[in-house]
PDB file of C-alpha atoms in Angstrom:
ATOM      1  CA  MET A   1     -20.914   2.686 -27.183  1.00 49.00           C
ATOM      2  CA  GLU A   2     -22.118   2.639 -23.085  1.00 54.00           C
ATOM      3  CA  ILE A   3     -21.971   6.711 -21.920  1.00 56.00           C
ATOM      4  CA  THR A   4     -19.979   6.188 -18.714  1.00 68.00           C
ATOM      5  CA  ASN A   5     -20.897   9.013 -16.011  1.00 73.00           C
ATOM      6  CA  LEU A   6     -19.536   8.440 -12.256  1.00 70.00           C
ATOM      7  CA  PHE A   7     -22.636   7.102 -10.363  1.00 74.00           C
ATOM      8  CA  SER A   8     -22.577   4.194 -13.518  1.00 74.00           C
ATOM      9  CA  LEU A   9     -18.720   3.723 -12.358  1.00 73.00           C
ATOM     10  CA  MET A  10     -19.674   3.703  -8.672  1.00 74.00           C
ATOM     11  CA  GLN A  11     -22.271   1.025  -9.698  1.00 74.00           C
ATOM     12  CA  LYS A  12     -19.885  -1.140 -11.623  1.00 72.00           C
ATOM     13  CA  GLY A  13     -17.466  -1.426  -8.513  1.00 74.00           C
ATOM     14  CA  GLY A  14     -19.845  -2.408  -5.731  1.00 78.00           C
ATOM     15  CA  ALA A  15     -20.309  -1.622  -2.610  1.00 84.00           C
ATOM     16  CA  VAL A  16     -16.681  -0.868  -1.696  1.00 88.00           C
ATOM     17  CA  MET A  17     -16.423   2.340  -3.766  1.00 90.00           C
ATOM     18  CA  TRP A  18     -18.348   4.443  -2.075  1.00 91.00           C
ATOM     19  CA  PRO A  19     -15.834   4.251   0.979  1.00 95.00           C
ATOM     20  CA  LEU A  20     -13.010   4.565  -1.106  1.00 95.00           C
ATOM     21  CA  PHE A  21     -14.719   7.437  -2.837  1.00 94.00           C
ATOM     22  CA  ALA A  22     -15.329   9.107   0.271  1.00 96.00           C
ATOM     23  CA  LEU A  23     -11.442   8.554   0.276  1.00 97.00           C
ATOM     24  CA  LEU A  24     -10.827  10.495  -2.318  1.00 96.00           C
ATOM     25  CA  ILE A  25     -12.773  13.180  -1.656  1.00 97.00           C
ATOM     26  CA  ILE A  26     -11.050  13.662   1.688  1.00 98.00           C
ATOM     27  CA  THR A  27      -7.938  13.333  -0.306  1.00 98.00           C
ATOM     28  CA  LEU A  28      -8.522  16.011  -2.101  1.00 97.00           C
ATOM     29  CA  VAL A  29      -9.876  18.462   0.606  1.00 98.00           C
ATOM     30  CA  VAL A  30      -7.009  17.764   2.667  1.00 97.00           C
ATOM     31  CA  ALA A  31      -4.785  18.967   0.168  1.00 97.00           C
ATOM     32  CA  LEU A  32      -6.720  21.949  -1.515  1.00 97.00           C
ATOM     33  CA  GLU A  33      -6.783  22.567   2.358  1.00 97.00           C
ATOM     34  CA  ARG A  34      -3.828  22.506   3.211  1.00 96.00           C
ATOM     35  CA  THR A  35      -2.822  24.128  -0.364  1.00 96.00           C
ATOM     36  CA  ILE A  36      -4.064  27.708  -0.100  1.00 95.00           C
ATOM     37  CA  THR A  37      -3.309  27.831   3.663  1.00 94.00           C
ATOM     38  CA  LEU A  38       0.526  27.208   2.702  1.00 93.00           C
ATOM     39  CA  LEU A  39      -0.035  29.837  -0.039  1.00 93.00           C
ATOM     40  CA  LEU A  40      -1.979  32.455   2.368  1.00 92.00           C
ATOM     41  CA  LEU A  41       0.923  32.076   4.323  1.00 91.00           C
ATOM     42  CA  ARG A  42       3.570  33.099   2.009  1.00 88.00           C
ATOM     43  CA  ARG A  43       1.957  35.582   0.584  1.00 91.00           C
ATOM     44  CA  LYS A  44       1.371  36.955   4.244  1.00 88.00           C
ATOM     45  CA  GLY A  45       4.170  36.541   5.144  1.00 84.00           C
ATOM     46  CA  LYS A  46       3.192  34.830   8.252  1.00 80.00           C
ATOM     47  CA  THR A  47       5.224  31.838  10.148  1.00 78.00           C
ATOM     48  CA  GLU A  48       3.397  28.853  11.580  1.00 81.00           C
ATOM     49  CA  ARG A  49       5.519  26.328  13.581  1.00 86.00           C
ATOM     50  CA  LYS A  50       6.020  23.243  11.077  1.00 87.00           C
ATOM     51  CA  THR A  51       4.452  20.528  13.422  1.00 87.00           C
ATOM     52  CA  LYS A  52       0.560  22.491  12.767  1.00 89.00           C
ATOM     53  CA  LEU A  53       1.352  23.002   8.960  1.00 91.00           C
ATOM     54  CA  GLU A  54       2.079  19.193   8.665  1.00 91.00           C
ATOM     55  CA  SER A  55      -0.480  17.511  11.494  1.00 92.00           C
ATOM     56  CA  PRO A  56      -3.027  17.414   8.734  1.00 93.00           C
ATOM     57  CA  LEU A  57      -1.012  15.272   6.091  1.00 95.00           C
ATOM     58  CA  SER A  58      -1.002  12.216   8.618  1.00 95.00           C
ATOM     59  CA  ILE A  59      -4.317  12.138   7.032  1.00 97.00           C
ATOM     60  CA  LEU A  60      -3.213  11.459   3.590  1.00 97.00           C
ATOM     61  CA  ASP A  61      -0.772   9.006   4.850  1.00 97.00           C
ATOM     62  CA  LEU A  62      -3.546   6.995   6.620  1.00 97.00           C
ATOM     63  CA  ILE A  63      -5.485   7.148   3.421  1.00 98.00           C
ATOM     64  CA  ALA A  64      -2.488   6.155   1.374  1.00 97.00           C
ATOM     65  CA  MET A  65      -2.366   3.070   3.761  1.00 97.00           C
ATOM     66  CA  ILE A  66      -5.794   2.170   3.565  1.00 98.00           C
ATOM     67  CA  SER A  67      -6.921   2.647   0.255  1.00 97.00           C
ATOM     68  CA  PRO A  68      -4.988  -0.328  -1.269  1.00 96.00           C
ATOM     69  CA  VAL A  69      -6.646  -2.364   1.325  1.00 96.00           C
ATOM     70  CA  ILE A  70     -10.426  -1.366   1.291  1.00 95.00           C
ATOM     71  CA  GLY A  71      -9.708  -1.758  -2.704  1.00 93.00           C
ATOM     72  CA  PHE A  72      -8.572  -5.738  -1.957  1.00 93.00           C
ATOM     73  CA  LEU A  73     -11.736  -5.718   0.348  1.00 92.00           C
ATOM     74  CA  GLY A  74     -13.368  -4.955  -2.863  1.00 88.00           C
ATOM     75  CA  THR A  75     -11.233  -8.038  -5.164  1.00 87.00           C
ATOM     76  CA  VAL A  76     -12.343 -10.465  -2.283  1.00 88.00           C
ATOM     77  CA  THR A  77     -16.442  -9.340  -2.569  1.00 85.00           C
ATOM     78  CA  GLY A  78     -16.335  -9.221  -5.944  1.00 82.00           C
ATOM     79  CA  MET A  79     -14.470 -12.349  -6.464  1.00 84.00           C
ATOM     80  CA  ILE A  80     -17.378 -13.893  -3.905  1.00 84.00           C
ATOM     81  CA  ASN A  81     -20.125 -12.556  -6.220  1.00 78.00           C
ATOM     82  CA  ALA A  82     -18.345 -14.043  -9.257  1.00 78.00           C
ATOM     83  CA  PHE A  83     -18.128 -17.458  -7.488  1.00 80.00           C
ATOM     84  CA  LYS A  84     -21.877 -17.131  -6.140  1.00 80.00           C
ATOM     85  CA  SER A  85     -23.132 -16.352  -9.371  1.00 75.00           C
ATOM     86  CA  VAL A  86     -21.041 -19.617 -10.910  1.00 76.00           C
ATOM     87  CA  SER A  87     -22.549 -21.589  -8.398  1.00 78.00           C
ATOM     88  CA  GLU A  88     -26.112 -20.673  -9.103  1.00 77.00           C
ATOM     89  CA  ALA A  89     -26.219 -21.285 -12.429  1.00 71.00           C
ATOM     90  CA  THR A  90     -27.144 -23.854 -14.042  1.00 73.00           C
ATOM     91  CA  SER A  91     -24.573 -23.382 -17.119  1.00 73.00           C
ATOM     92  CA  VAL A  92     -21.580 -21.250 -16.894  1.00 68.00           C
ATOM     93  CA  GLN A  93     -20.918 -18.515 -19.049  1.00 73.00           C
ATOM     94  CA  LEU A  94     -18.190 -15.784 -19.201  1.00 73.00           C
ATOM     95  CA  GLN A  95     -20.694 -13.258 -18.709  1.00 73.00           C
ATOM     96  CA  VAL A  96     -21.578 -14.822 -15.324  1.00 67.00           C
ATOM     97  CA  VAL A  97     -17.793 -14.462 -13.641  1.00 71.00           C
ATOM     98  CA  ALA A  98     -16.953 -11.591 -15.742  1.00 73.00           C
ATOM     99  CA  SER A  99     -19.084  -9.077 -13.865  1.00 69.00           C
ATOM    100  CA  GLY A 100     -17.517 -10.387 -10.427  1.00 68.00           C
ATOM    101  CA  LEU A 101     -14.223  -9.828 -12.095  1.00 76.00           C
ATOM    102  CA  TYR A 102     -14.461  -6.555 -13.306  1.00 73.00           C
ATOM    103  CA  GLU A 103     -15.950  -5.395 -10.183  1.00 71.00           C
ATOM    104  CA  ALA A 104     -13.118  -7.248  -8.343  1.00 77.00           C
ATOM    105  CA  LEU A 105     -10.323  -5.263 -10.798  1.00 84.00           C
ATOM    106  CA  PHE A 106     -11.992  -2.200 -10.512  1.00 85.00           C
ATOM    107  CA  THR A 107     -11.830  -1.450  -6.963  1.00 89.00           C
ATOM    108  CA  THR A 108      -8.680  -2.727  -6.748  1.00 91.00           C
ATOM    109  CA  ALA A 109      -7.617  -0.043  -9.404  1.00 91.00           C
ATOM    110  CA  PHE A 110      -9.880   2.825  -7.613  1.00 92.00           C
ATOM    111  CA  GLY A 111      -8.063   1.753  -4.128  1.00 95.00           C
ATOM    112  CA  LEU A 112      -4.241   2.188  -5.586  1.00 96.00           C
ATOM    113  CA  ILE A 113      -4.848   5.386  -7.607  1.00 95.00           C
ATOM    114  CA  ILE A 114      -6.295   6.952  -4.274  1.00 97.00           C
ATOM    115  CA  SER A 115      -2.946   5.552  -2.810  1.00 98.00           C
ATOM    116  CA  ILE A 116      -0.655   6.931  -4.944  1.00 98.00           C
ATOM    117  CA  LEU A 117      -2.827  10.259  -5.374  1.00 97.00           C
ATOM    118  CA  ALA A 118      -2.225  10.724  -1.890  1.00 98.00           C
ATOM    119  CA  THR A 119       1.175   9.835  -1.718  1.00 98.00           C
ATOM    120  CA  VAL A 120       2.228  11.797  -3.765  1.00 98.00           C
ATOM    121  CA  LEU A 121      -0.061  14.814  -2.399  1.00 98.00           C
ATOM    122  CA  GLY A 122       1.256  14.257   0.425  1.00 97.00           C
ATOM    123  CA  PHE A 123       5.040  14.327  -0.404  1.00 97.00           C
ATOM    124  CA  LEU A 124       4.439  17.305  -2.372  1.00 97.00           C
ATOM    125  CA  LEU A 125       2.581  19.349   0.266  1.00 96.00           C
ATOM    126  CA  ASP A 126       5.505  17.999   2.949  1.00 95.00           C
ATOM    127  CA  MET A 127       8.038  19.470   0.408  1.00 94.00           C
ATOM    128  CA  ALA A 128       6.526  22.654   0.148  1.00 93.00           C
ATOM    129  CA  ILE A 129       5.926  23.174   3.782  1.00 93.00           C
ATOM    130  CA  GLY A 130       9.771  22.544   4.413  1.00 91.00           C
ATOM    131  CA  LYS A 131      11.003  24.697   2.185  1.00 87.00           C
ATOM    132  CA  LEU A 132       8.512  27.802   3.776  1.00 85.00           C
ATOM    133  CA  CYS A 133       9.713  26.722   7.239  1.00 84.00           C
ATOM    134  CA  ALA A 134      13.313  26.985   5.987  1.00 68.00           C
ATOM    135  CA  GLU A 135      12.588  30.325   4.320  1.00 60.00           C
ATOM    136  CA  GLU A 136      11.326  31.352   7.182  1.00 55.00           C
ATOM    137  CA  ASP A 137      14.557  30.054   9.235  1.00 56.00           C
ATOM    138  CA  LYS A 138      16.341  32.237   7.216  1.00 55.00           C
ATOM    139  CA  ILE A 139      14.091  35.606   8.300  1.00 51.00           C
TER     140      ILE A 139
END
């Protein structure tokens, strides 16, 4: 049984995994920062302009749009590597093709997961901002 850690998964996914990982970190940092900001505003009863609260969420929208595309770039590079390995091999074996396909599928899945996460977090934070600003309007 193979023990898998984050670094080994990043290596198996190829070079495209590193930008995707950076997008995941940015997504989590923005979501955490907005969550803490909203909780502090609510606790202190302070008001803030809705546009100011929502502006960092555009980063999540951008990440939700570009992470699948970067994941698909990983698919293309993985397929290129797979076909390069096939062209250089004297006899084609399943293992030669499988490593490139693994890289291709792994980056695509990771890009889609990041996109889903950024979309859901952006939606939830937007709802929380809307609710907080609606409560402020009532006061």
